XYZ file of C-alpha atoms in Angstrom:
416
model
C 21.589 8.763 -29.253
C 19.170 6.381 -27.508
C 17.894 7.529 -24.088
C 17.293 5.112 -21.216
C 13.858 5.089 -19.570
C 14.552 4.594 -15.879
C 12.016 3.367 -13.331
C 11.092 6.466 -11.318
C 10.290 6.576 -7.592
C 6.523 6.978 -7.829
C 6.015 7.098 -4.044
C 8.214 8.171 -1.113
C 8.671 4.589 0.133
C 9.076 2.900 -3.255
C 12.267 0.879 -3.731
C 11.112 -1.338 -6.599
C 8.127 -1.569 -8.901
C 6.406 -4.234 -10.942
C 5.436 -3.417 -14.532
C 1.817 -4.522 -14.836
C 1.211 -3.388 -18.411
C 3.006 -1.699 -21.294
C 0.766 0.926 -22.900
C 3.108 1.263 -25.888
C 4.758 -1.435 -27.963
C 8.273 -1.585 -29.343
C 8.348 0.505 -32.496
C 5.601 2.917 -31.349
C 6.337 6.627 -31.537
C 6.075 8.479 -28.219
C 6.353 12.084 -27.091
C 7.366 13.633 -23.803
C 4.535 13.221 -21.291
C 3.069 10.153 -23.005
C 2.092 7.355 -20.620
C 4.023 4.308 -21.770
C 3.527 1.786 -18.945
C 1.647 1.039 -15.739
C 3.635 0.198 -12.607
C 2.566 -1.438 -9.354
C 4.291 0.292 -6.441
C 4.164 -0.553 -2.742
C 0.854 1.330 -2.456
C -0.878 1.761 -5.810
C -0.745 1.407 -9.577
C 0.633 4.484 -11.314
C 1.590 5.441 -14.854
C 5.155 5.887 -16.116
C 5.612 8.725 -18.593
C 8.176 9.220 -21.330
C 10.448 12.245 -20.887
C 11.760 12.298 -24.455
C 10.377 12.220 -27.983
C 11.185 9.320 -30.260
C 10.466 5.652 -30.848
C 10.130 3.020 -28.119
C 13.091 0.975 -29.322
C 13.375 -1.738 -26.698
C 11.444 -2.943 -23.644
C 13.793 -4.482 -21.075
C 11.393 -5.271 -18.228
C 8.441 -7.310 -19.413
C 4.931 -7.003 -18.010
C 4.734 -8.925 -14.744
C 8.417 -8.465 -13.869
C 9.820 -6.198 -11.147
C 12.783 -3.832 -11.202
C 14.522 -1.589 -8.634
C 14.018 2.172 -8.709
C 16.533 3.820 -11.031
C 17.048 0.782 -13.263
C 16.567 0.999 -17.018
C 13.291 -0.536 -18.154
C 13.270 0.587 -21.796
C 15.047 2.668 -24.451
C 13.747 5.548 -26.562
C 15.552 6.900 -29.612
C 15.489 7.196 -33.387
C 13.968 4.413 -35.475
C 16.532 1.712 -36.220
C 18.959 2.922 -33.568
C 20.965 0.217 -31.788
C 20.531 -0.101 -28.018
C 22.210 -2.302 -25.383
C 20.756 -5.793 -25.226
C 20.691 -6.020 -21.416
C 19.336 -3.782 -18.669
C 21.999 -1.851 -16.709
C 20.301 -2.918 -13.450
C 20.752 -6.613 -14.147
C 23.194 -8.591 -12.025
C 26.358 -9.739 -13.817
C 26.437 -13.414 -14.902
C 29.182 -15.911 -14.050
C 32.395 -15.220 -15.926
C 32.554 -16.873 -19.321
C 34.867 -16.292 -22.302
C 31.977 -15.549 -24.660
C 30.056 -13.066 -22.514
C 30.566 -9.603 -21.050
C 29.048 -8.643 -17.679
C 26.174 -6.177 -17.804
C 26.548 -2.754 -16.273
C 26.580 -2.553 -12.485
C 23.209 -1.854 -10.848
C 22.323 1.703 -9.993
C 19.783 0.719 -7.347
C 20.724 0.430 -3.641
C 22.500 -2.715 -2.588
C 19.490 -3.722 -0.509
C 17.257 -3.933 -3.576
C 16.120 -7.449 -4.529
C 18.533 -9.032 -7.034
C 17.487 -9.285 -10.639
C 17.913 -12.294 -12.853
C 21.399 -12.520 -14.413
C 21.681 -10.968 -17.841
C 24.539 -10.579 -20.275
C 25.377 -8.906 -23.524
C 25.933 -11.590 -26.123
C 29.273 -11.799 -27.901
C 29.363 -10.309 -31.413
C 27.685 -12.497 -34.045
C 27.757 -12.288 -37.819
C 25.183 -9.855 -39.273
C 23.250 -12.733 -40.833
C 22.772 -14.532 -37.519
C 19.972 -13.592 -35.124
C 20.772 -13.394 -31.399
C 19.541 -16.421 -29.448
C 17.724 -15.779 -26.164
C 19.678 -17.254 -23.209
C 16.818 -19.568 -22.240
C 16.012 -20.777 -25.749
C 19.020 -23.016 -26.276
C 18.159 -26.490 -27.610
C 17.058 -28.830 -24.837
C 16.768 -26.028 -22.248
C 13.414 -25.341 -20.606
C 12.289 -21.744 -21.075
C 10.846 -20.575 -17.731
C 11.280 -17.577 -15.439
C 13.084 -18.125 -12.105
C 9.864 -17.426 -10.179
C 7.924 -19.915 -12.329
C 10.562 -22.574 -11.621
C 10.427 -21.833 -7.888
C 6.624 -22.085 -7.685
C 6.614 -25.209 -9.871
C 9.196 -26.904 -7.661
C 7.208 -26.102 -4.508
C 3.948 -27.374 -5.998
C 5.336 -30.370 -7.817
C 4.358 -29.098 -11.278
C 6.116 -30.643 -14.278
C 7.167 -27.636 -16.353
C 7.675 -29.758 -19.445
C 3.893 -30.206 -19.564
C 3.131 -26.469 -19.125
C 2.432 -24.223 -22.100
C 4.237 -20.883 -21.747
C 2.481 -17.575 -22.443
C 5.500 -15.301 -21.962
C 7.825 -13.871 -24.604
C 8.939 -16.538 -27.093
C 6.785 -19.099 -25.281
C 8.575 -18.628 -21.965
C 6.788 -20.112 -18.932
C 5.902 -17.473 -16.329
C 4.241 -17.662 -12.930
C 0.687 -17.322 -14.242
C 1.207 -20.398 -16.431
C 2.210 -22.491 -13.402
C -0.751 -21.174 -11.402
C -3.074 -22.032 -14.306
C -1.659 -25.559 -14.394
C -2.301 -25.889 -10.650
C -5.907 -24.821 -11.103
C -6.466 -27.143 -14.031
C -5.075 -30.350 -12.553
C -7.393 -32.639 -10.536
C -7.371 -32.118 -6.781
C -6.520 -35.773 -6.197
C -3.332 -35.431 -8.213
C -2.074 -32.652 -5.969
C -1.760 -35.003 -3.009
C -0.817 -38.640 -3.215
C -2.424 -41.050 -0.693
C -0.612 -40.754 2.612
C 1.473 -37.838 1.371
C 1.709 -34.329 2.712
C 1.789 -31.465 0.200
C 4.697 -29.012 0.514
C 4.049 -25.347 1.357
C 3.368 -22.939 -1.469
C 6.109 -20.400 -2.220
C 4.349 -17.075 -2.704
C 6.208 -13.970 -3.857
C 6.382 -11.056 -1.416
C 4.576 -8.087 -2.969
C 6.081 -4.602 -2.947
C 3.423 -3.450 -0.482
C 4.094 -6.315 1.922
C 7.859 -5.636 1.796
C 7.326 -1.988 2.744
C 4.871 -2.888 5.541
C 7.374 -5.366 6.970
C 10.240 -2.873 6.757
C 8.381 0.130 8.196
C 6.756 -1.706 11.104
C 10.012 -3.478 11.966
C 11.627 -0.047 12.209
C 8.844 1.757 14.079
C 7.889 -0.751 16.789
C 11.306 -1.025 18.505
C 12.325 2.490 17.432
C 9.298 4.489 18.634
C 8.448 4.485 22.385
C 4.729 3.659 22.310
C 2.290 4.237 25.164
C -1.379 3.236 25.210
C -4.621 4.693 26.598
C -8.062 3.067 26.396
C -11.572 4.410 26.967
C -15.092 3.031 26.595
C -17.426 5.332 24.692
C -21.217 5.408 24.749
C -22.282 5.444 21.092
C -26.093 5.681 21.357
C -26.195 9.310 20.198
C -23.712 8.667 17.378
C -25.863 5.773 16.137
C -28.921 8.009 16.302
C -27.119 10.646 14.239
C -26.263 8.020 11.629
C -29.922 6.969 11.394
C -31.045 10.599 11.049
C -28.556 11.063 8.226
C -29.855 7.890 6.578
C -33.421 9.200 6.834
C -32.243 12.302 4.998
C -30.706 10.056 2.293
C -27.167 10.877 3.396
C -24.640 8.029 3.536
C -22.793 8.512 6.797
C -21.189 5.605 8.678
C -20.153 5.308 12.316
C -16.538 5.411 11.146
C -17.172 8.706 9.319
C -18.475 10.211 12.570
C -15.380 8.916 14.384
C -13.035 10.424 11.766
C -14.802 13.769 12.071
C -14.593 13.691 15.889
C -10.893 12.815 15.738
C -10.245 15.708 13.335
C -11.970 18.207 15.634
C -10.111 16.864 18.678
C -6.728 17.085 16.921
C -7.421 20.745 16.135
C -7.984 21.380 19.842
C -4.768 19.600 20.862
C -1.907 20.744 18.587
C 0.573 18.560 20.500
C -1.071 15.521 18.929
C -0.543 17.144 15.534
C 3.250 16.975 15.612
C 5.927 14.855 13.956
C 9.244 13.903 15.545
C 12.147 14.529 13.143
C 15.372 14.006 15.074
C 16.650 17.410 16.176
C 13.324 19.150 15.557
C 9.605 18.519 16.006
C 7.393 19.624 13.142
C 4.131 21.270 14.142
C 1.619 20.501 11.406
C -0.632 23.372 10.342
C -3.465 21.247 8.916
C -5.489 18.378 10.338
C -5.305 15.407 7.969
C -6.734 12.119 9.253
C -5.655 8.774 7.815
C -8.229 6.002 7.481
C -6.771 2.486 7.475
C -8.138 0.418 4.572
C -7.458 -3.298 4.231
C -6.726 -4.450 0.680
C -5.813 -7.836 -0.766
C -2.079 -7.733 -0.140
C -1.757 -5.356 2.788
C -2.942 -2.133 4.354
C -3.051 1.431 3.109
C -4.087 4.648 4.846
C -5.628 7.219 2.502
C -5.661 10.709 4.002
C -8.750 12.870 4.540
C -7.294 16.363 4.332
C -8.731 19.128 6.537
C -10.971 16.577 8.245
C -11.786 19.048 11.017
C -13.251 21.572 8.569
C -15.457 19.306 6.438
C -19.106 18.557 7.042
C -20.102 14.966 7.752
C -21.712 14.398 4.361
C -18.689 15.762 2.476
C -16.264 13.817 4.664
C -18.237 10.571 4.267
C -18.275 10.889 0.477
C -14.521 11.503 0.423
C -13.800 8.500 2.655
C -15.868 6.237 0.373
C -14.084 7.526 -2.714
C -10.625 7.107 -1.167
C -11.416 3.606 0.096
C -12.758 2.460 -3.276
C -9.724 3.773 -5.152
C -7.381 2.348 -2.495
C -8.766 -1.141 -3.149
C -8.144 -0.613 -6.864
C -4.631 0.695 -6.161
C -5.563 3.922 -7.906
C -4.467 6.433 -5.250
C -1.877 9.114 -5.939
C 1.104 9.333 -3.541
C -0.119 12.616 -2.067
C -3.396 10.886 -1.122
C -1.773 8.383 1.240
C 1.382 10.079 2.574
C 1.781 12.372 5.559
C -1.214 12.934 7.798
C -1.758 13.949 11.419
C -3.173 10.734 12.906
C -4.696 7.455 11.702
C -7.988 5.780 12.599
C -7.851 1.981 12.384
C -11.312 0.438 12.799
C -11.658 -3.347 13.123
C -15.087 -3.224 14.710
C -16.763 -4.483 11.539
C -14.800 -7.719 12.002
C -16.202 -8.279 15.485
C -13.055 -7.162 17.346
C -13.770 -5.875 20.869
C -10.538 -3.903 21.235
C -6.935 -3.953 20.065
C -3.686 -1.975 20.068
C -2.417 -0.473 16.809
C 1.158 0.315 15.802
C 1.818 3.968 14.968
C 1.934 4.767 11.258
C 5.141 6.811 10.718
C 5.801 9.694 10.479
C 2.632 10.314 12.506
C 2.879 10.380 16.301
C -0.401 8.646 17.162
C -3.052 6.195 16.002
C -6.513 5.205 17.263
C -7.634 1.565 17.368
C -11.427 1.259 17.248
C -13.395 -1.819 18.297
C -16.976 -2.865 17.636
C -20.120 -1.151 18.933
C -22.153 -3.548 21.087
C -24.785 -3.441 23.825
C -23.274 -3.646 27.307
C -24.611 -3.295 30.816
C -23.304 -0.080 32.392
C -24.139 1.935 35.502
C -25.827 5.302 35.031
C -27.072 7.296 38.042
C -26.702 4.252 40.236
C -28.806 2.078 37.922
C -27.748 -0.737 35.588
C -28.789 0.087 32.044
C -27.922 -1.151 28.565
C -25.960 1.165 26.315
C -24.270 0.798 22.912
C -20.598 0.841 23.894
C -17.333 0.960 21.955
C -13.711 0.637 23.096
C -11.043 2.916 21.644
C -7.273 2.704 22.278
C -4.856 5.555 21.646
C -1.234 4.675 20.762
C 1.127 7.632 21.176
C 4.758 8.384 20.385
C 6.111 9.395 23.795
C 8.848 11.472 22.150
C 6.127 13.883 21.038
C 2.944 13.256 23.020
C 2.850 13.032 26.824
C 0.407 10.765 28.626
C -1.626 13.675 30.025
C -2.001 15.254 26.583
C -3.051 11.922 25.085
C -5.569 11.422 27.897
C -7.126 14.882 27.379
C -7.265 14.293 23.633
C -8.968 10.921 24.064
C -11.416 12.417 26.592
C -12.363 15.052 24.003
C -12.919 12.411 21.309
C -15.209 10.538 23.718
C -17.196 13.679 24.567
C -17.672 14.519 20.876
C -18.894 11.002 20.083
C -21.219 10.880 23.088
C -22.686 14.261 22.079
C -22.110 14.302 18.305
C -24.386 17.282 17.768
C -21.256 19.304 18.651
C -19.709 18.125 15.395
C -22.364 19.987 13.425
C -21.465 23.441 14.780
């Protein structure tokens, strides 16, 4: 009997995934553990494996389309075996005497609706089933392609489809937009309409999580100015020794050491209990094309600067390629969000749940300060601590931030 391949939850926050590529074609033989498709989750691109032996009989979710977690994306069984023609997760179509509604969705009600699908009425053995969008005189285009075309004023009848059976998909509309002359996009005196862009899985999760955490978590904020001359000197000494160490690497190391000294910062609020974390794992916020991700440097307090710097570079590079594993970006003790490279003086960051604190780091710049009654120029940096007041008290946050400042102003302490 044919077995359904269901879209697994590849990350803790995943509610839907987009199939980016099928690694096996219909008719290919697969075994348990074989990677059959690549899926874009809210954080990264991960492989979907087969859990049964057999033949990939039918692919229900084409490359480029999204589906909710738990929905059927393909069928595996014996060669020639008959499988349902519609995905169980598809929404039922309007009632009609010649169609039967598809199975009810298994995904949560809040999951984005799928395009209507139906199981065709029985046809004679000699007749081939006709795709719903291939009826004579009907334009074959995906709902998203139609939406983007309508917003951009693209005539779909003039677009060549590259999808299954010549169906027009979003990339075809975008290609038509790129190809047409700029003057044609805007008539004299006219105003072009806004572009309808799909919300990516990552952006949906960011919106949901931050909407929940900002009103739900009682934030408090502490800010200090830190003299970074010695930290910059340490970076140059590392460079002279052919070691790639950035200012942010030194900050991450200092934060890890400070968290170890203040266990109260290394806690997670969980309703009736507070979890005391046993390891110090520091998240590093990395901006990518469609959002933000925070890969985790595990045991940051115990690693040397060179080792830590190499790990941060590796995590950041793979984050931008969406190649991180879920365990590499979930959990963590605290997050460092550095916008100094963009010229930001200072800012306030929103806590990254389930963590109880985050550090917002501004740029390093020369400022006039008073030392021993004299005005001197020092390389200064502003840092703001955001804390969850359910876990961290203001005094604890202040002592923690004071320790981070002392470690950065005398970074030689990080080497011992």
